[in-house]
Amino acid sequence: MISPDLAIKILLLVPAIIFLFYSAVYLLLFELNVQPRLSRTYRNISITLLGGGILFLAIYLMI
C-alpha cells in the first residue's frame, strides 16, 4: 500500500508539472503573438499558472 506521505507528494507534484507546462504554452502564445487581440489574456493566464505551479512545487519541497 502506498504511504500517505508519498500520496501527498504525488498529488502536489502532478498539478505543479501540469501548471508549469501550460504556463510555458501560454507564454509561447503570448511571445509569438498568435492572436494579438488575446495577447494580454495569454500573458495573464501564463503568470497565474506559473504562480500556481511554483506554489505547488514549493509545498512539495517543504514536505
Tab-separated table of C-alpha atoms in Angstrom, residues 1-61:
chain	number	residue	atom	x	y	z
A	1	MET	CA	0.000	0.000	0.000
A	2	ILE	CA	1.181	3.494	-0.779
A	3	SER	CA	2.109	5.654	2.200
A	4	PRO	CA	0.098	8.831	2.827
A	5	ASP	CA	3.268	10.933	2.670
A	6	LEU	CA	4.071	9.657	-0.803
A	7	ALA	CA	0.458	10.124	-1.943
A	8	ILE	CA	0.511	13.756	-0.830
A	9	LYS	CA	3.797	14.343	-2.646
A	10	ILE	CA	2.387	12.826	-5.849
A	11	LEU	CA	-0.796	14.901	-5.569
A	12	LEU	CA	1.319	18.052	-5.260
A	13	LEU	CA	3.876	17.258	-7.935
A	14	VAL	CA	1.482	16.284	-10.726
A	15	PRO	CA	-0.505	19.564	-10.727
A	16	ALA	CA	2.746	21.534	-10.402
A	17	ILE	CA	4.117	19.934	-13.564
A	18	ILE	CA	0.830	20.459	-15.416
A	19	PHE	CA	0.627	24.118	-14.347
A	20	LEU	CA	4.216	24.802	-15.355
A	21	PHE	CA	3.721	23.106	-18.732
A	22	TYR	CA	0.577	25.084	-19.560
A	23	SER	CA	2.269	28.248	-18.319
A	24	ALA	CA	5.016	27.677	-20.890
A	25	VAL	CA	2.409	27.058	-23.613
A	26	TYR	CA	0.559	30.291	-22.870
A	27	LEU	CA	3.848	32.174	-22.645
A	28	LEU	CA	4.723	30.908	-26.129
A	29	LEU	CA	1.324	32.018	-27.401
A	30	PHE	CA	1.993	35.447	-25.915
A	31	GLU	CA	5.524	35.737	-27.303
A	32	LEU	CA	4.588	34.516	-30.770
A	33	ASN	CA	1.623	36.916	-30.796
A	34	VAL	CA	-0.652	34.205	-32.201
A	35	GLN	CA	-3.831	36.243	-31.720
A	36	PRO	CA	-2.986	39.878	-30.982
A	37	ARG	CA	-6.434	40.503	-29.505
A	38	LEU	CA	-5.823	37.826	-26.835
A	39	SER	CA	-2.169	38.614	-26.181
A	40	ARG	CA	-2.818	40.277	-22.826
A	41	THR	CA	-5.025	37.376	-21.736
A	42	TYR	CA	-2.313	34.865	-22.655
A	43	ARG	CA	0.214	36.804	-20.570
A	44	ASN	CA	-2.112	36.968	-17.548
A	45	ILE	CA	-3.004	33.273	-17.727
A	46	SER	CA	0.674	32.383	-18.068
A	47	ILE	CA	1.608	34.384	-14.967
A	48	THR	CA	-1.273	32.891	-12.965
A	49	LEU	CA	-0.402	29.304	-13.919
A	50	LEU	CA	3.275	29.929	-13.209
A	51	GLY	CA	2.416	31.204	-9.741
A	52	GLY	CA	0.250	28.158	-9.047
A	53	GLY	CA	2.932	25.770	-10.301
A	54	ILE	CA	5.598	27.422	-8.169
A	55	LEU	CA	3.307	27.339	-5.140
A	56	PHE	CA	2.637	23.606	-5.541
A	57	LEU	CA	6.334	22.958	-6.130
A	58	ALA	CA	7.289	24.917	-3.006
A	59	ILE	CA	4.818	22.967	-0.871
A	60	TYR	CA	6.100	19.724	-2.409
A	61	LEU	CA	9.688	20.617	-1.480
